PDB file of C-alpha atoms in Angstrom:
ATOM      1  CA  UNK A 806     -13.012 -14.653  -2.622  1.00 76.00           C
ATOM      2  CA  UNK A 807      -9.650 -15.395  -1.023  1.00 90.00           C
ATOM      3  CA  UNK A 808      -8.410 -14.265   1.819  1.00 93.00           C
ATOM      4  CA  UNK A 809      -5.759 -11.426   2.291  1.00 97.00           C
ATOM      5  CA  UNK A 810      -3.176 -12.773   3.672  1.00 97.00           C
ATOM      6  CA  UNK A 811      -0.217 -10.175   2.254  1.00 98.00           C
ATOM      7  CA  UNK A 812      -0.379  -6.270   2.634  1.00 99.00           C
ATOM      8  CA  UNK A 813       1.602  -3.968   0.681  1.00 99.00           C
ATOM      9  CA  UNK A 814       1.856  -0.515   2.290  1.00 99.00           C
ATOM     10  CA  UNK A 815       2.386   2.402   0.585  1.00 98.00           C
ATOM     11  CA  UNK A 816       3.409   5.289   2.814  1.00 98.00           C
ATOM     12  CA  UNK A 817       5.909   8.398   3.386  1.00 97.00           C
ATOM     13  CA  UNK A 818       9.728   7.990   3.875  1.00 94.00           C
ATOM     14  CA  UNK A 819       8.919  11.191   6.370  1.00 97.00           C
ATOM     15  CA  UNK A 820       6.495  11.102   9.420  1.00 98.00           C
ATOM     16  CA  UNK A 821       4.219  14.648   8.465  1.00 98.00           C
ATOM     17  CA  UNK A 822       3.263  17.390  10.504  1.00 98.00           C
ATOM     18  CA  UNK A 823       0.553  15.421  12.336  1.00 98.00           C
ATOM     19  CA  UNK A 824       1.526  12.860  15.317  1.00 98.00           C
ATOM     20  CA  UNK A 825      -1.292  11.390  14.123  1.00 98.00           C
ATOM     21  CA  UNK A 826       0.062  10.038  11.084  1.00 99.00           C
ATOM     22  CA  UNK A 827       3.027   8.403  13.000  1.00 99.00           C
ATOM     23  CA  UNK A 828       0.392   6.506  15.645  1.00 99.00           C
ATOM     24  CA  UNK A 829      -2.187   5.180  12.406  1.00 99.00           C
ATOM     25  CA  UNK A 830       1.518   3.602  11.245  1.00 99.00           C
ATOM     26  CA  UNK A 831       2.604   1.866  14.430  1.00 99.00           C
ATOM     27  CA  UNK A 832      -1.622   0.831  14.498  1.00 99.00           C
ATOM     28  CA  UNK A 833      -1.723  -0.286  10.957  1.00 99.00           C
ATOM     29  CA  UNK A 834       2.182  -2.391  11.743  1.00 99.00           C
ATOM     30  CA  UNK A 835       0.903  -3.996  14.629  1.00 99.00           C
ATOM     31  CA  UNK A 836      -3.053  -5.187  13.738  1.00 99.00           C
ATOM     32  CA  UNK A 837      -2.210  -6.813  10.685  1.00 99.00           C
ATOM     33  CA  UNK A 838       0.673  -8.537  12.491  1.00 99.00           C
ATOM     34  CA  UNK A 839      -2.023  -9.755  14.872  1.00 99.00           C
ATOM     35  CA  UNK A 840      -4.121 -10.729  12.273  1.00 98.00           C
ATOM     36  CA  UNK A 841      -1.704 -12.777  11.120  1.00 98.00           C
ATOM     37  CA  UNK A 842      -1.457 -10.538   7.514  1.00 98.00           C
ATOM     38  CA  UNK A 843       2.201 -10.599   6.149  1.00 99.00           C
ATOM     39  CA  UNK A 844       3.563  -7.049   5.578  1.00 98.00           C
ATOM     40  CA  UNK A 845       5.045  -5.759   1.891  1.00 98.00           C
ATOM     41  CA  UNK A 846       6.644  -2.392   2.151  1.00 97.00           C
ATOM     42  CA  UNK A 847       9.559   0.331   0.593  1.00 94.00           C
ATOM     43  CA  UNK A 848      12.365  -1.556   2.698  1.00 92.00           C
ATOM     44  CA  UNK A 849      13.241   1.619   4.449  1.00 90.00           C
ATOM     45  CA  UNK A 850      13.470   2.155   8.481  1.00 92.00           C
ATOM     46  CA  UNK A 851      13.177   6.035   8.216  1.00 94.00           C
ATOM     47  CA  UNK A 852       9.603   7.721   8.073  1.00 97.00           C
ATOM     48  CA  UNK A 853       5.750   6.448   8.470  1.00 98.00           C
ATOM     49  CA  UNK A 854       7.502   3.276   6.492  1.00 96.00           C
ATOM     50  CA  UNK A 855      10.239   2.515   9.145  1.00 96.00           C
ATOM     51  CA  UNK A 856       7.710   3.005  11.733  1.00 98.00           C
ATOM     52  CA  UNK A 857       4.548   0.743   9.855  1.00 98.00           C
ATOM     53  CA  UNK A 858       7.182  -2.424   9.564  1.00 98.00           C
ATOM     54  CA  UNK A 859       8.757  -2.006  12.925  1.00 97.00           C
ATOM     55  CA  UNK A 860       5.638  -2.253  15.073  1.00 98.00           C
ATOM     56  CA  UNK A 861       4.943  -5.194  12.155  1.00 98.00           C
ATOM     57  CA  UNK A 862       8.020  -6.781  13.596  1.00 98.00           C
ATOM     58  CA  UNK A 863       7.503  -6.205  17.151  1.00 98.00           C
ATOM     59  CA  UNK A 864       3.954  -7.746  16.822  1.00 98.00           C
ATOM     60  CA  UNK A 865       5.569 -10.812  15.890  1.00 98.00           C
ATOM     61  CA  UNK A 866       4.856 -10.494  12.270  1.00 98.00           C
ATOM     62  CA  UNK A 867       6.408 -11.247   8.865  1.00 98.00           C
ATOM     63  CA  UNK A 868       8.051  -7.997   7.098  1.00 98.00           C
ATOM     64  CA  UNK A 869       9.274  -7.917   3.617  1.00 97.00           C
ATOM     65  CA  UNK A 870      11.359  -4.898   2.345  1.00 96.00           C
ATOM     66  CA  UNK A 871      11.455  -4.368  -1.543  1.00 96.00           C
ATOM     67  CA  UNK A 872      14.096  -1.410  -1.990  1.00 92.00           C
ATOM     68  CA  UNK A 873      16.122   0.094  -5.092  1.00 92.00           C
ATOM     69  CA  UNK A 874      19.722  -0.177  -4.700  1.00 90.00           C
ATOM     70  CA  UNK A 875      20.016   3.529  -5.009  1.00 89.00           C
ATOM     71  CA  UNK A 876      17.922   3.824  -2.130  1.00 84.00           C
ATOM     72  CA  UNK A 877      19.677   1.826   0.075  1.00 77.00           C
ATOM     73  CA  UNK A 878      21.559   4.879   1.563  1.00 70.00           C
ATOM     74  CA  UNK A 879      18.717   7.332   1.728  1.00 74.00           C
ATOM     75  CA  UNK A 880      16.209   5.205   3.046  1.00 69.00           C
ATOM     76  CA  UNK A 881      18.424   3.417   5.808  1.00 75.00           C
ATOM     77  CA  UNK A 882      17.260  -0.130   5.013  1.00 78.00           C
ATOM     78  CA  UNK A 883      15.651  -2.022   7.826  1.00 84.00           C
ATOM     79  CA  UNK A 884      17.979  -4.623   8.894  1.00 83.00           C
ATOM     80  CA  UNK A 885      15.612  -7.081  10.814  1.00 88.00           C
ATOM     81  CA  UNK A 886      13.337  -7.649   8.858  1.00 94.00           C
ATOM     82  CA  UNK A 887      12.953 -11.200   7.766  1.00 96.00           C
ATOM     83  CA  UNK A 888      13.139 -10.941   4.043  1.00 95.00           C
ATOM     84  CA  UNK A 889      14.790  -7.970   1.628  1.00 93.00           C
ATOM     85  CA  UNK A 890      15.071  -8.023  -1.574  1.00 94.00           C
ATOM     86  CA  UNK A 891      17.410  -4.620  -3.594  1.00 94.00           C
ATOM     87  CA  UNK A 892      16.426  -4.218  -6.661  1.00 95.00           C
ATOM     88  CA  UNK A 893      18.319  -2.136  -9.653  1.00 94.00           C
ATOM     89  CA  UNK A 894      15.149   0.284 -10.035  1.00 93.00           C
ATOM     90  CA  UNK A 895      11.872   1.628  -9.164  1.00 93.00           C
ATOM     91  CA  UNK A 896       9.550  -0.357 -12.008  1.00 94.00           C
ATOM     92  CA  UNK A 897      10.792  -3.220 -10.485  1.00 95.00           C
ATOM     93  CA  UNK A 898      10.565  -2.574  -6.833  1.00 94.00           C
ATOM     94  CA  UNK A 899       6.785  -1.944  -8.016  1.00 94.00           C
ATOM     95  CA  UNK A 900       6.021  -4.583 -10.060  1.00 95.00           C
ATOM     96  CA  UNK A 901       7.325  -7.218  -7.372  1.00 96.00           C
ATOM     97  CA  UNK A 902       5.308  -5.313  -4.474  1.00 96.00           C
ATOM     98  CA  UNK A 903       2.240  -5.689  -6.892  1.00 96.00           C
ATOM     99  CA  UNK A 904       3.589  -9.412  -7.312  1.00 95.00           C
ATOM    100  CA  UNK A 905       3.876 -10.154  -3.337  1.00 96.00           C
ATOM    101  CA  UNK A 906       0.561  -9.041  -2.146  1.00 97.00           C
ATOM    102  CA  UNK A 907      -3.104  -9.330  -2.063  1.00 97.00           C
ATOM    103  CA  UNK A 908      -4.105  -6.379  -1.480  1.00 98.00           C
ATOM    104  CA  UNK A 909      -2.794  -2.293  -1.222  1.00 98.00           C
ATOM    105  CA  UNK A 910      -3.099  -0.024   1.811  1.00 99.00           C
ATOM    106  CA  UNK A 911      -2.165   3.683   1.461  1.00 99.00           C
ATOM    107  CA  UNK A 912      -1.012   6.036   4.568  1.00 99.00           C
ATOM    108  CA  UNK A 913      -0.519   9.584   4.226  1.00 99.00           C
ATOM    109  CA  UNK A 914       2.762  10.346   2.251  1.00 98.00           C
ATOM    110  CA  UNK A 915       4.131  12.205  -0.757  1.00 98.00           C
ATOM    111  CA  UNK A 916       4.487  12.469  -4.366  1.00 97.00           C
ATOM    112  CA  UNK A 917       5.676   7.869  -4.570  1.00 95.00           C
ATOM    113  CA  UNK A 918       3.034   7.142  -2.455  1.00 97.00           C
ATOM    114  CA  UNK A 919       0.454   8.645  -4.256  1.00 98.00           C
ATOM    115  CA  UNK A 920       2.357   7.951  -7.410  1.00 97.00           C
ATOM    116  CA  UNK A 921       2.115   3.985  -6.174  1.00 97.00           C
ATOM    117  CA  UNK A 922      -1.498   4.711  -5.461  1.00 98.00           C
ATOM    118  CA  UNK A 923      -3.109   5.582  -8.175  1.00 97.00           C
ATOM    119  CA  UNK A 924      -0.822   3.435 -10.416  1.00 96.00           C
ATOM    120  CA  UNK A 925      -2.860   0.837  -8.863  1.00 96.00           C
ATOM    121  CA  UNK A 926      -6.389   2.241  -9.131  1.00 96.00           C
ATOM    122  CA  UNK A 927      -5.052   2.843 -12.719  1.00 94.00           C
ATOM    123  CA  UNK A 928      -4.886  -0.954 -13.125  1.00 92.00           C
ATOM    124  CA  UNK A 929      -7.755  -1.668 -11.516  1.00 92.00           C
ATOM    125  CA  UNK A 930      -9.790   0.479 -13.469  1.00 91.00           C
ATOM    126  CA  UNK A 931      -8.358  -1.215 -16.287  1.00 89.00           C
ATOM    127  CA  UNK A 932      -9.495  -4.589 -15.122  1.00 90.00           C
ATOM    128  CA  UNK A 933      -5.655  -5.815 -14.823  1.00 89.00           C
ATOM    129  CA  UNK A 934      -6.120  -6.540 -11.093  1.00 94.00           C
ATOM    130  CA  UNK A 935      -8.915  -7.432  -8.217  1.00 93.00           C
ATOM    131  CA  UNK A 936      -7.156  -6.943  -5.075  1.00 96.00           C
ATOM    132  CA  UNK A 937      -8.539  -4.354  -2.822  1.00 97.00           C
ATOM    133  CA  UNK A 938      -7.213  -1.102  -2.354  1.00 98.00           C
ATOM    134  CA  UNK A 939      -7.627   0.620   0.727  1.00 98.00           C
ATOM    135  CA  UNK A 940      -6.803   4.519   1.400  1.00 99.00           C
ATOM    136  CA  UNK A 941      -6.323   5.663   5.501  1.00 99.00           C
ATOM    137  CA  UNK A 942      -7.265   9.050   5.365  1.00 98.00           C
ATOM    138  CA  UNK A 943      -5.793   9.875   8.805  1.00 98.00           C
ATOM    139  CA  UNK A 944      -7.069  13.855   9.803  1.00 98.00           C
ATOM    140  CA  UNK A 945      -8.570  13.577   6.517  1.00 98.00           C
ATOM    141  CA  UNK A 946      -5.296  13.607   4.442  1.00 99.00           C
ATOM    142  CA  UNK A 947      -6.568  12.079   1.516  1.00 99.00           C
ATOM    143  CA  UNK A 948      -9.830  14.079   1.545  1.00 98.00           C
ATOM    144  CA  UNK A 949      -8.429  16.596  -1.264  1.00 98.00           C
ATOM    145  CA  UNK A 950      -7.496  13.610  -3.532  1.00 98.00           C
ATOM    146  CA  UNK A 951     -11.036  11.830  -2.892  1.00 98.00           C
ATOM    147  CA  UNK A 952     -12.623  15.510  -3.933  1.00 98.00           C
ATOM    148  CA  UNK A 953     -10.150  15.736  -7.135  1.00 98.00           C
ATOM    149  CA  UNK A 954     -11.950  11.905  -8.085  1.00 96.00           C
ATOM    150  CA  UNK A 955     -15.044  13.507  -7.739  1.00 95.00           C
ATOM    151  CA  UNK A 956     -14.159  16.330  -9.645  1.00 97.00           C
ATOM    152  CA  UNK A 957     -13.059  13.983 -12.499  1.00 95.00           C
ATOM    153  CA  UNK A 958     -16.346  12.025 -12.283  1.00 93.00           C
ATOM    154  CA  UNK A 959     -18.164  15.690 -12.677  1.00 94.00           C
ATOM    155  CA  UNK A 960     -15.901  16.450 -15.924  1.00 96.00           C
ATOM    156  CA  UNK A 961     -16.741  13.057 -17.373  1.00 94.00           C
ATOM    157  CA  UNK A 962     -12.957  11.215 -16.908  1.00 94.00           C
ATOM    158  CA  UNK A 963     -13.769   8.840 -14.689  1.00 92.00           C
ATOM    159  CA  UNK A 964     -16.903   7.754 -16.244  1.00 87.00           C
ATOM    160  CA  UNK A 965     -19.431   3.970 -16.187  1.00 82.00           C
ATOM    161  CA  UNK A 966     -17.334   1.080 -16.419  1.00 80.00           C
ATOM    162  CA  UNK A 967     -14.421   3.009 -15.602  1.00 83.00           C
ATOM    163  CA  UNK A 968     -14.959   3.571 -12.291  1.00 83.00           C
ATOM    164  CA  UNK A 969     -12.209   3.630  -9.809  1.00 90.00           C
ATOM    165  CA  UNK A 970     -12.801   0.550  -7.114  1.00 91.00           C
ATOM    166  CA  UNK A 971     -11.092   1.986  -3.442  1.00 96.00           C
ATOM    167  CA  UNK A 972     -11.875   1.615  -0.025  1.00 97.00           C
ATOM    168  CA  UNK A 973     -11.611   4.789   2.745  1.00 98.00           C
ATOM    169  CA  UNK A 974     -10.661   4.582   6.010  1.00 98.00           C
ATOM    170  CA  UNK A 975     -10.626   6.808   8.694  1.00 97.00           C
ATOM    171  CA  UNK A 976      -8.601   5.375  10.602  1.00 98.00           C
ATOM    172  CA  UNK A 977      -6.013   2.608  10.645  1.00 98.00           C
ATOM    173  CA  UNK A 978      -8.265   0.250  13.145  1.00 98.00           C
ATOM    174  CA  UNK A 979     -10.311   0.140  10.410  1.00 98.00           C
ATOM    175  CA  UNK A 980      -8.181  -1.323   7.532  1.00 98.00           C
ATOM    176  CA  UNK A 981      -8.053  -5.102   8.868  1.00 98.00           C
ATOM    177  CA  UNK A 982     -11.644  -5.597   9.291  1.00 97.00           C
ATOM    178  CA  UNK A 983     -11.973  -4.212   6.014  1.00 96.00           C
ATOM    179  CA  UNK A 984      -9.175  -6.104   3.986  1.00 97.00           C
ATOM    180  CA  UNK A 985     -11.067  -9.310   5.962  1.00 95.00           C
ATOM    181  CA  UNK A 986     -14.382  -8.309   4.285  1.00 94.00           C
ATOM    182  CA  UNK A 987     -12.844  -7.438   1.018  1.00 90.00           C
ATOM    183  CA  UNK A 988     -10.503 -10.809  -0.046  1.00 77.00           C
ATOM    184  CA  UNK A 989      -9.226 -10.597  -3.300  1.00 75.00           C
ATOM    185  CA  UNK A 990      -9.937 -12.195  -6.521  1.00 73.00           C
ATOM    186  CA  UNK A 991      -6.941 -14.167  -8.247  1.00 67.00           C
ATOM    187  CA  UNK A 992      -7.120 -13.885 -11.632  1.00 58.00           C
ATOM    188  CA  UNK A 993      -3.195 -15.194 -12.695  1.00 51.00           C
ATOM    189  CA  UNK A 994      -3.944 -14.482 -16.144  1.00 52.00           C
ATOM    190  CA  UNK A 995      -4.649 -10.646 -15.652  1.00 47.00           C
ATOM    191  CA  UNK A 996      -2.147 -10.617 -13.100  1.00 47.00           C
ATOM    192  CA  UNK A 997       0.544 -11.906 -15.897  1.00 45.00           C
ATOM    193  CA  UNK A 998      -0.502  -8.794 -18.151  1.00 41.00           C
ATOM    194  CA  UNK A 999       0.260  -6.583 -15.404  1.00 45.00           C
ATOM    195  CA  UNK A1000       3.661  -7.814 -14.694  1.00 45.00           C
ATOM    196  CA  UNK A1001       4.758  -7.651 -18.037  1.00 45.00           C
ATOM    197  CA  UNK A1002       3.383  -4.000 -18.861  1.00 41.00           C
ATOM    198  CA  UNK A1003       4.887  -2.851 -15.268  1.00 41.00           C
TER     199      UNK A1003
END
């Protein structure tokens, strides 16, 4: 197993109802700066995103922001961090977050995030990627999606062999310890399928 040593975080360009979503992103930020974990994320400063790469930053750690040109307005892109790259669309903003990072860490957010979720669990299912995949269910946001799983296992559509490989959190204190258990498995030549299909 090697060792995480780059993060992508998927998250909301908005903050939520619950302060508590806000703190698990300025928790997440700032523990896998100090664990010395590079940080791949949306690019934006607005939302649970601005907020997860800022306390990154003020940590002392390594931010890069992968953001679609079109974005660029909406998302107010983060101006110090120390690496951004535009990009002309979405499928490629994916495909080089996928490219930059060892392993995938989901916040609450909306209909992207869980869109960037499960494309991953999609591919991991399919055997096109080991890197872990880690979902912080903050207040139990993600409970309802982790029931919906089940449901599909009861209905036969997630089925042996084809089971989906993710990790649960509770909370975002939890994630580094976890991603330090987990490591990820390089395998370049199922990694090259991916980027092409992407």
């Amino acid at each position: 197993m090697a060792p995480v040593r780059t993060v992508c975080v998927y998250c909301g360009s908005g903050f939520g109802r619950d302060p508590a979503f806000r703190e698990a992103a300025e928790v997440l930020g700032t523990a896998l700066a100090q664990a010395g974990m590079r940080l791949v994320y949306g690019g934006g400063d607005v939302g649970l995103m601005g907020t997860v790469a800022r306390a990154a930053l003020a940590a002392g750690g390594h931010v890069t922001g992968i953001i679609p040109d079109f974005l660029q307005a909406r998302e107010h892109m983060l101006a110090d961090v120390q690496e951004t790259v535009v990009v002309p669309d979405m499928h490629t903003r994916k495909r080089l977050m996928f490219e930059h990072s060892d392993a995938f860490v989901t916040l609450p957010g909306g209909i992207g995030t869980l869109e960037e979720l499960v494309e991953q669990l999609t591919w991991a299912q399919l055997g096109r990627h080991r890197k872990p995949v880690v979902l912080v269910s903050v207040a139990e946001f993600w409970a309802p999606l982790l029931a919906l799983f089940e449901h599909m296992r009861g209905h036969g559509f997630i089925r042996e062999g084809l089971d989906l490989s993710y990790l649960v959190a509770r909370e975002a204190a939890e994630v580094v310890p976890m991603l330090r258990t987990a490591g990820h498995e390089p395998d370049p030549q199922a990694e090259t399928i991916v980027q092409q299909r992407m």
